[in-house]
PDB file of C-alpha atoms in Angstrom:
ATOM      1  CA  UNK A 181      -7.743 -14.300  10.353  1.00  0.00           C
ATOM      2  CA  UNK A 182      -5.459 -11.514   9.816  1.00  0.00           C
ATOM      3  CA  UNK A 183      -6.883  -7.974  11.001  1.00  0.00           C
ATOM      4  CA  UNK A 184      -5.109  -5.034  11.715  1.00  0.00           C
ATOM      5  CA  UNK A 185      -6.438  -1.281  12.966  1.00  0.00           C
ATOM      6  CA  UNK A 186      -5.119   1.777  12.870  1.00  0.00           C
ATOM      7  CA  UNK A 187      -5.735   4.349  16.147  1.00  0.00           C
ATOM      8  CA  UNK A 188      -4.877   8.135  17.413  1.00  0.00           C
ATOM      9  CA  UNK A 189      -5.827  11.666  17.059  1.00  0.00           C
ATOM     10  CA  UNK A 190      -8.310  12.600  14.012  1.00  0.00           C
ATOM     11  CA  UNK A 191      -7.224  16.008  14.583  1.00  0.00           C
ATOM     12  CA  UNK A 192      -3.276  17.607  15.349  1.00  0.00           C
ATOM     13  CA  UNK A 193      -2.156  21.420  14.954  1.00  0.00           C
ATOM     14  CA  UNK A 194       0.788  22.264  13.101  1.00  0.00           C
ATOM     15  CA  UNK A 195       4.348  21.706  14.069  1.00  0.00           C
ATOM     16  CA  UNK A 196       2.880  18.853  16.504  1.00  0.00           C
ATOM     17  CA  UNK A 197       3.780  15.401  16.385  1.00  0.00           C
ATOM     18  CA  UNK A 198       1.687  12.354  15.261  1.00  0.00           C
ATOM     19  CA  UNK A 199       1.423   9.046  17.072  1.00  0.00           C
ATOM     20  CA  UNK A 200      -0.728   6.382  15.520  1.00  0.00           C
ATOM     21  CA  UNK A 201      -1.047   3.171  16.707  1.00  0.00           C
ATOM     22  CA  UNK A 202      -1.797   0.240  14.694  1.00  0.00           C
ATOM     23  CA  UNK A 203      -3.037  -3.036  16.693  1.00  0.00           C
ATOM     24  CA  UNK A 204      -2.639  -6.486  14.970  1.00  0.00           C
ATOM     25  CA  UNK A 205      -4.120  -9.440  15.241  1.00  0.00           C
ATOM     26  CA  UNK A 206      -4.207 -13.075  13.447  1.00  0.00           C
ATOM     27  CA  UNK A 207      -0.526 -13.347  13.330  1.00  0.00           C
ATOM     28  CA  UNK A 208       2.197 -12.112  16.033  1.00  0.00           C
ATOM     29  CA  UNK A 209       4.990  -9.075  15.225  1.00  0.00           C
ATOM     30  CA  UNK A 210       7.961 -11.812  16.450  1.00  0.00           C
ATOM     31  CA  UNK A 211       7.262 -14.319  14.015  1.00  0.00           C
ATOM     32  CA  UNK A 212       9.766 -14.881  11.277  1.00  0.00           C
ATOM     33  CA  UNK A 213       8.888 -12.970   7.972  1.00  0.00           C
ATOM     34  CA  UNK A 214       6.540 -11.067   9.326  1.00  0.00           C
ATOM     35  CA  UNK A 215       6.616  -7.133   8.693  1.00  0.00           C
ATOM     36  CA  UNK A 216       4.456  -4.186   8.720  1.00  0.00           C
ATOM     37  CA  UNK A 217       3.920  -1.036   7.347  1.00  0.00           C
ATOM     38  CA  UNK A 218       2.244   2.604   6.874  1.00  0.00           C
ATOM     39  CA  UNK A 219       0.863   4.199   3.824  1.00  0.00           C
ATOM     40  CA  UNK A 220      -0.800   7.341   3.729  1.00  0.00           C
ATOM     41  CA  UNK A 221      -3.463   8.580   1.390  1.00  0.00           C
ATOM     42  CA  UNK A 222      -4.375  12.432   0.879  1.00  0.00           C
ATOM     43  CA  UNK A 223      -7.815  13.043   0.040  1.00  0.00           C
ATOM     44  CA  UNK A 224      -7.873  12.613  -3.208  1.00  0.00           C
ATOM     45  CA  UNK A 225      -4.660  11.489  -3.914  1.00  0.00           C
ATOM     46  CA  UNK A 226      -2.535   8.542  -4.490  1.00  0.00           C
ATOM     47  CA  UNK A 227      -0.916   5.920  -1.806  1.00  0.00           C
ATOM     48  CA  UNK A 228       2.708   7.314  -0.127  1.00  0.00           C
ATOM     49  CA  UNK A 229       4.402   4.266   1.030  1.00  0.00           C
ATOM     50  CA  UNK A 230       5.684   5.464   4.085  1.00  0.00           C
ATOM     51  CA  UNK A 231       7.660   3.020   6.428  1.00  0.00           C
ATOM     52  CA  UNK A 232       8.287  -0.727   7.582  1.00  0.00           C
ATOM     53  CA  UNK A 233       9.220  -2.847  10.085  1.00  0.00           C
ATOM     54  CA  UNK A 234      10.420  -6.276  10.092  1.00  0.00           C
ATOM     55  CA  UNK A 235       9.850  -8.811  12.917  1.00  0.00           C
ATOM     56  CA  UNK A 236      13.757  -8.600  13.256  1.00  0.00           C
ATOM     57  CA  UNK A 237      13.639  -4.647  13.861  1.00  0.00           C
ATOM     58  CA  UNK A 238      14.838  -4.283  10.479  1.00  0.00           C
ATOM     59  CA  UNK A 239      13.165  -0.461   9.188  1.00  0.00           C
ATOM     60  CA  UNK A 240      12.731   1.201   6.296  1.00  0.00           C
ATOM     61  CA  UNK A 241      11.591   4.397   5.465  1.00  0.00           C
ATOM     62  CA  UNK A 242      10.284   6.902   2.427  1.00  0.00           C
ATOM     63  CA  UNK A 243      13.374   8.943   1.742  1.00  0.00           C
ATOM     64  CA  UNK A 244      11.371  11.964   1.678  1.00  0.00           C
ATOM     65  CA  UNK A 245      10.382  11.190   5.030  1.00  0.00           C
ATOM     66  CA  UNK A 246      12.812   9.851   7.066  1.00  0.00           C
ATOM     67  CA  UNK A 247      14.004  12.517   9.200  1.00  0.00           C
ATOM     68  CA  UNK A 248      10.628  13.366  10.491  1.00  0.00           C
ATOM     69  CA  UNK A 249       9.123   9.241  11.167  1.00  0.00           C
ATOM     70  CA  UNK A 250       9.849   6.821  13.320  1.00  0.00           C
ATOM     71  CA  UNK A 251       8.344   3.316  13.900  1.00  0.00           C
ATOM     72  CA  UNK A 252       8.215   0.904  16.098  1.00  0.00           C
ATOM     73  CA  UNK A 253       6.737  -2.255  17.487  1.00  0.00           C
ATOM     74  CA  UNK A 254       5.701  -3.590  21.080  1.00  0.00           C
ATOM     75  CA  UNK A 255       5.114  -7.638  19.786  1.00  0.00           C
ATOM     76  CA  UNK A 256       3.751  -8.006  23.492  1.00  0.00           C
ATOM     77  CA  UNK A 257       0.477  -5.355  23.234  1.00  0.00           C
ATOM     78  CA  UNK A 258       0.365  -6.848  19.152  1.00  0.00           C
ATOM     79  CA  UNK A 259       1.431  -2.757  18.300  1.00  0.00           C
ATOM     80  CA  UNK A 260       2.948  -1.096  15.656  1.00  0.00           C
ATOM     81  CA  UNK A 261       3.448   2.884  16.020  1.00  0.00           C
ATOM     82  CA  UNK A 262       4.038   5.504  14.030  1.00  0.00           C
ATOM     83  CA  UNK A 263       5.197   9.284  14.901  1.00  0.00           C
ATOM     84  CA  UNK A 264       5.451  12.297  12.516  1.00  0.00           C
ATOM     85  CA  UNK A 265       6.915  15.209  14.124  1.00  0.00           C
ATOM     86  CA  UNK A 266       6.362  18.475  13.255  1.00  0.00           C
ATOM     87  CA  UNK A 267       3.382  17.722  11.045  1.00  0.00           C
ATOM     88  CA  UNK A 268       1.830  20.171   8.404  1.00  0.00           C
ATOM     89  CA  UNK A 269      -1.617  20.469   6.533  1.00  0.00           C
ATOM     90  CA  UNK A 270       0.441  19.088   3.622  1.00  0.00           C
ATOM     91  CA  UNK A 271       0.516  15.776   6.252  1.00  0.00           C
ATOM     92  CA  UNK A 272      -3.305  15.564   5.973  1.00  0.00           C
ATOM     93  CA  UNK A 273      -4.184  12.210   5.039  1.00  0.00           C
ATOM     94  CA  UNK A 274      -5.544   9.027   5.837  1.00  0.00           C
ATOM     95  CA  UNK A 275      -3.061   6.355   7.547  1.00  0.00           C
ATOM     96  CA  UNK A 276      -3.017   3.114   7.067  1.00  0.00           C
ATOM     97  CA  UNK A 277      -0.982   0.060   8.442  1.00  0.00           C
ATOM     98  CA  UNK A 278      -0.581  -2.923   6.378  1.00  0.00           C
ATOM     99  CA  UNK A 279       0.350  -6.651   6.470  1.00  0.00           C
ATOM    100  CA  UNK A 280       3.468  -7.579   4.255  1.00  0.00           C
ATOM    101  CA  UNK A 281       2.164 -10.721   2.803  1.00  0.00           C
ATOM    102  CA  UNK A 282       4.882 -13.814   3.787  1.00  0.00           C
ATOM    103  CA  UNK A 283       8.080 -14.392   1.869  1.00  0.00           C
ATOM    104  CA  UNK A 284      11.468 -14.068   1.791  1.00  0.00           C
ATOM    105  CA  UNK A 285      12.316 -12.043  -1.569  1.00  0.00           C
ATOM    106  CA  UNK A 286      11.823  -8.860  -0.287  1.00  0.00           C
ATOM    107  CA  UNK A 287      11.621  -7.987  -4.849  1.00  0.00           C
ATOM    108  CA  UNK A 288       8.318  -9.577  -4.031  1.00  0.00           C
ATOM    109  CA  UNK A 289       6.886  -6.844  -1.374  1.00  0.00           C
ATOM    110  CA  UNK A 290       3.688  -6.233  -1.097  1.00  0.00           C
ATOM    111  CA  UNK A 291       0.413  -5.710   1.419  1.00  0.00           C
ATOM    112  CA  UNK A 292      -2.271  -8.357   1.411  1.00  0.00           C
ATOM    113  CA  UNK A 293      -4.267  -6.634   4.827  1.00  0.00           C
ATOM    114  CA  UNK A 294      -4.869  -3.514   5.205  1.00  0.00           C
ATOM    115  CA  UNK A 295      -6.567  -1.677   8.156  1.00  0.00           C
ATOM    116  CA  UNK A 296      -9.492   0.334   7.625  1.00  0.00           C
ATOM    117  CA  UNK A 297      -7.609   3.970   7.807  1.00  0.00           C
ATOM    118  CA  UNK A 298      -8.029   6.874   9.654  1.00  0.00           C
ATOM    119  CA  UNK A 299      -7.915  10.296   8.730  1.00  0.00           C
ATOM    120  CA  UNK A 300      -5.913  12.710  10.243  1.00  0.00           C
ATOM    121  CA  UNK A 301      -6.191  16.378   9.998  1.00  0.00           C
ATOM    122  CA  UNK A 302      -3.514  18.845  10.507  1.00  0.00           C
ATOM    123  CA  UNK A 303      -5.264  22.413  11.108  1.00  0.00           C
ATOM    124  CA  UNK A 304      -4.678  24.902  13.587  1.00  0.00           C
TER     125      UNK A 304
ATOM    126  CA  UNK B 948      13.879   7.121  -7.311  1.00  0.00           C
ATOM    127  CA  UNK B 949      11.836   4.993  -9.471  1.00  0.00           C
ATOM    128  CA  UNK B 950       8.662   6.344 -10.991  1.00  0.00           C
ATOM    129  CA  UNK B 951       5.570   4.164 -11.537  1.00  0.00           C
ATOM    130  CA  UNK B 952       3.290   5.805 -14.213  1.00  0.00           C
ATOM    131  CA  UNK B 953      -0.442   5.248 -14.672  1.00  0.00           C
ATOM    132  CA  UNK B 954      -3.100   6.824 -16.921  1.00  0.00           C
ATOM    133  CA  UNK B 955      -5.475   8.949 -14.835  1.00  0.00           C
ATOM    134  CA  UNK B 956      -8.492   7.161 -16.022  1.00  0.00           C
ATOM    135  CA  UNK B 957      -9.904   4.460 -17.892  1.00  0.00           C
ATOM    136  CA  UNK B 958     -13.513   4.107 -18.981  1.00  0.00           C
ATOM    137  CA  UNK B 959     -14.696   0.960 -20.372  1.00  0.00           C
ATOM    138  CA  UNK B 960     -18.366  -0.588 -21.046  1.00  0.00           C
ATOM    139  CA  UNK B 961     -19.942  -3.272 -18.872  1.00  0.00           C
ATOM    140  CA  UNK B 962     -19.204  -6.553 -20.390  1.00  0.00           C
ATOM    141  CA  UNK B 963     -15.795  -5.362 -22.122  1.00  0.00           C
ATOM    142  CA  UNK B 964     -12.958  -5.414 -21.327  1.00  0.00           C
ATOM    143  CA  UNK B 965     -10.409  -2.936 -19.537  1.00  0.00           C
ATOM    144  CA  UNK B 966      -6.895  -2.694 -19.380  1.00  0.00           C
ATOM    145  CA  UNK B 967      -4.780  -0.668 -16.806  1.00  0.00           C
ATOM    146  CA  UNK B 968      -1.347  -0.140 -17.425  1.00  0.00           C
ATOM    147  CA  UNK B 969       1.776   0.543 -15.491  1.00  0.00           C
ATOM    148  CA  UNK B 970       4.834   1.764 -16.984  1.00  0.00           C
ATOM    149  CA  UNK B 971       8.499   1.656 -14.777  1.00  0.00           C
ATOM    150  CA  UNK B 972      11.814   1.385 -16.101  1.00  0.00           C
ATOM    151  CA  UNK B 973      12.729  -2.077 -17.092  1.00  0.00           C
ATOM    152  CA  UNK B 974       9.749  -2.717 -14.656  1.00  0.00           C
ATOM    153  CA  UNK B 975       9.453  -6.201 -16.567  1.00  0.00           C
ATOM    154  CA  UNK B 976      12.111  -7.332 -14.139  1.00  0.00           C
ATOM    155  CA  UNK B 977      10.305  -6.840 -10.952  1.00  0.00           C
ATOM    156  CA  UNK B 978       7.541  -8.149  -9.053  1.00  0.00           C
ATOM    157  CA  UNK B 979       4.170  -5.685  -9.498  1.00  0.00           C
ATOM    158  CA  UNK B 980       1.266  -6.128  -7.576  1.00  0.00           C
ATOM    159  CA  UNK B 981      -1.978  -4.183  -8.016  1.00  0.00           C
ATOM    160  CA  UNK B 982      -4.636  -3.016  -5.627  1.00  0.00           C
ATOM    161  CA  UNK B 983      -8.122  -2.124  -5.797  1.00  0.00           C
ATOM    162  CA  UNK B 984      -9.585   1.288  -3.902  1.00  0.00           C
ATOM    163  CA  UNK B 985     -13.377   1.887  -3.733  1.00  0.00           C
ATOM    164  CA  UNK B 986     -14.534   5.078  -2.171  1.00  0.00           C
ATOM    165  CA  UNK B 987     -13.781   5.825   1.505  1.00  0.00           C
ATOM    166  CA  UNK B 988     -12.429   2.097   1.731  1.00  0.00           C
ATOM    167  CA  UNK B 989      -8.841   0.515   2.075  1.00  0.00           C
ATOM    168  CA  UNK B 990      -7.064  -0.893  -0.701  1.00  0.00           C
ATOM    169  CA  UNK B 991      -7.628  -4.318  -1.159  1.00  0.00           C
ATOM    170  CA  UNK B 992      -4.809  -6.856  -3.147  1.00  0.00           C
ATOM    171  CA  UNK B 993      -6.291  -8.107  -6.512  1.00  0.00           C
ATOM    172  CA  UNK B 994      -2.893  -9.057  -8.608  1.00  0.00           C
ATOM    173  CA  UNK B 995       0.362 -10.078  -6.715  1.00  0.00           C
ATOM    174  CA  UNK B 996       3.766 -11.085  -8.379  1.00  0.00           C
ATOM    175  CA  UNK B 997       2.561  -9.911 -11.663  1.00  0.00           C
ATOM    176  CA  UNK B 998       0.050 -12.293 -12.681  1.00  0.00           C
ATOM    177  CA  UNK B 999      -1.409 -14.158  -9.293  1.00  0.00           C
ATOM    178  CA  UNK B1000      -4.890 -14.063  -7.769  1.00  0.00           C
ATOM    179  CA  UNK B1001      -5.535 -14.279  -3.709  1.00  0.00           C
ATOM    180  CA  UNK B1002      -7.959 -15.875  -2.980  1.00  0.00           C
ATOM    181  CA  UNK B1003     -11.726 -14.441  -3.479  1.00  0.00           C
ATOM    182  CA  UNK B1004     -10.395 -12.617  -6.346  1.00  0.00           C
ATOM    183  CA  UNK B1005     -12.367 -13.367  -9.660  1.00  0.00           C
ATOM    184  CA  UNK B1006     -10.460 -14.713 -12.730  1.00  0.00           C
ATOM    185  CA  UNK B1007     -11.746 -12.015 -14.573  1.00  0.00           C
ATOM    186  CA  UNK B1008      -8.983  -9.782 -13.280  1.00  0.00           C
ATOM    187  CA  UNK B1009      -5.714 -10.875 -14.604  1.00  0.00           C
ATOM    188  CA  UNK B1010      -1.955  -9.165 -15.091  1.00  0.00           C
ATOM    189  CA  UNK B1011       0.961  -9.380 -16.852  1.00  0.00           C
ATOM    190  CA  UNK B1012       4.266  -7.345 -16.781  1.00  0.00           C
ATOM    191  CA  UNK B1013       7.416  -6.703 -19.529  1.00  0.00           C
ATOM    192  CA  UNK B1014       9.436  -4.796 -20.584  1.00  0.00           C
ATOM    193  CA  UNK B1015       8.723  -1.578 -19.472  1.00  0.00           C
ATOM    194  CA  UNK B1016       4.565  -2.213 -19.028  1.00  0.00           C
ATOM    195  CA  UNK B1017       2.968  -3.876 -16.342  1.00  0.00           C
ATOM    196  CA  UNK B1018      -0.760  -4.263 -17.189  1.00  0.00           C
ATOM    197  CA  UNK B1019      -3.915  -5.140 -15.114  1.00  0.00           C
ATOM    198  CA  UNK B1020      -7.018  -6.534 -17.084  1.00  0.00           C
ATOM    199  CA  UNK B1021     -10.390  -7.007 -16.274  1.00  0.00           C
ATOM    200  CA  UNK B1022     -12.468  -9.240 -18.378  1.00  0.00           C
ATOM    201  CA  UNK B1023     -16.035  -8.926 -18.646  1.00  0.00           C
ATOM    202  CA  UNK B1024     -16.232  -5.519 -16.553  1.00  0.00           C
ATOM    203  CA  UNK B1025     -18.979  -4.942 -13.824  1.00  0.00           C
ATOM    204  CA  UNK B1026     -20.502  -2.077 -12.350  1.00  0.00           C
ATOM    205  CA  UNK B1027     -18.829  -2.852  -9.125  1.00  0.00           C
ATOM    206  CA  UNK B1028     -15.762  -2.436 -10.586  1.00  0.00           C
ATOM    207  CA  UNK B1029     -15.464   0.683 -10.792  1.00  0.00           C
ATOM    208  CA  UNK B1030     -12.531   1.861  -8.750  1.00  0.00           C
ATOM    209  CA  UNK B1031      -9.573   3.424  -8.490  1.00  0.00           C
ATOM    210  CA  UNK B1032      -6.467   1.036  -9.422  1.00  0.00           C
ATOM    211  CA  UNK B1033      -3.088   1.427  -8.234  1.00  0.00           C
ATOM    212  CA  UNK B1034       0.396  -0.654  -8.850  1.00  0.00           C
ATOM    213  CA  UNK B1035       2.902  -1.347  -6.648  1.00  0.00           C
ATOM    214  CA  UNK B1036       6.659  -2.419  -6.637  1.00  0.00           C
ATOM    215  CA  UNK B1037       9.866  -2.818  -4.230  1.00  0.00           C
ATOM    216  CA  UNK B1038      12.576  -0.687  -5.577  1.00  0.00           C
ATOM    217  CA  UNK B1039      15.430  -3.326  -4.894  1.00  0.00           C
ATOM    218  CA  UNK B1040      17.988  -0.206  -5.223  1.00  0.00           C
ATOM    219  CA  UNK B1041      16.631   1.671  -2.657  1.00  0.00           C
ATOM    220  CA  UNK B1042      14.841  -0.892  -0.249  1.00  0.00           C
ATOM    221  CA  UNK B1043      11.506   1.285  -0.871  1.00  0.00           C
ATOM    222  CA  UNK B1044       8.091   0.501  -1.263  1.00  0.00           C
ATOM    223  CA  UNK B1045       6.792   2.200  -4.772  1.00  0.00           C
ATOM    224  CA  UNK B1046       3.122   3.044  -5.579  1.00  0.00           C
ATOM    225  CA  UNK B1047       1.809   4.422  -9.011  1.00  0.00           C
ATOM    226  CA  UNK B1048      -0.372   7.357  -8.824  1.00  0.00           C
ATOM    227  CA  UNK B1049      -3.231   5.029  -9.469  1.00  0.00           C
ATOM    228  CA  UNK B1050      -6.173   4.841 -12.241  1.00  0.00           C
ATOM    229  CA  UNK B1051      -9.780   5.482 -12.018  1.00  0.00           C
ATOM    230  CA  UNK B1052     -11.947   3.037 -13.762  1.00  0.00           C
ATOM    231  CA  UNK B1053     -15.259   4.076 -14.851  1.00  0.00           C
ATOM    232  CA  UNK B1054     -17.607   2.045 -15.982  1.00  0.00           C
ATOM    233  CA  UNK B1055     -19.888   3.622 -18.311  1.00  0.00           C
TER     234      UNK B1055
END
């Protein structure tokens, strides 16, 4: 059984940077086709596809984004982590880390687990 | 980038039936998948590559996708379907995950 959860601080002041962590289990991060990857929901708002990461190291990231995230993966502790530098209330949102479900066609992306969230709030 | 565009809301009756749509550019040529958002809860995968059911899924939620509409239906609708929906591609010219902006569904 696939289950993943998402850890850090609920709380972060501007211009800080985020680290979330997002522990996996049911599957390991070195296995062939396996990926994972944040998505980040504002209250109220839509899902922001965020960033990847393949079991290869291969990344990805939201083009809006990029400069400020970085993710990787420790396949030993089952981890995936996030950071957001220099965060801003506009960054307040809930995170969540997601399972890409298996295949090769990466035309055929999508996220069949998804960890519960957490909210993060960026206030001074 | 590519745009995915959904109707803010759609209200439908218990029993009938309600259709979501998603429109893209030439989305009829990729893959969508949809996902299903109650309140204060995470997404959960109810349509992938356009038309398939995981499992636990009820047949009354179907999907199809062309030209430049991807659509989610849900036959029969229940109270506990009322929910936010939201589509999702992978824009193959910039290696990207896309979401829509996502539908509420009421049911009245």
């Amino acid at each position: 059984q696939i289950t993943l959860k998402e850890s850090g601080p609920m709380l972060v002041k501007p211009t800080q940077t985020l680290t979330l962590t997002c522990t996996v289990s049911g599957f390991s991060l070195n296995t062939l086709g396996e990926h994972v990857g944040w998505i980040r929901q504002p209250p109220g708002k839509a899902l922001e596809w965020l960033t990847l990461i393949s079991w290869d190291d291969n990344k990805r990231y939201n083009p809006s984004l990029r400069s400020r995230l970085t993710i990787t993966k420790d396949a030993a502790k089952n981890q995936v982590v996030l950071t957001v530098t220099d965060m801003d209330p506009t960054d307040t949102a809930t995170y969540f880390c997601a399972h890409r479900m298996p295949g090769n066609d990466y035309g055929k992306y999508n996220f069949d687990y998804w960890g519960q969230g957490t909210l993060v709030t960026v206030s001074s | 980038s590519y745009v995915l565009t959904q109707p803010p809301s759609v209200s439908v009756a218990p029993g009938k039936t309600a259709r979501i749509t998603c429109g893209g550019d030439q989305i009829g040529s990729k893959s969508v998948h949809w996902y299903q958002q109650k309140p204060g809860q995470a997404p959960v995968l109810v349509i992938y590559y356009d038309s398939d059911r995981p499992s636990g899924i009820p047949e009354r939620f179907s999907g199809s996708n062309s030209g430049h509409t991807a659509t989610l239906t849900i036959s029969r609708v229940e109270a506990g379907d009322e929910a936010d929906y939201c589509c999702q591609v992978w824009d193959s010219s910039t290696d990207h995950v896309i979401f829509g902006g996502g539908t509420k569904l009421t049911v009245l």
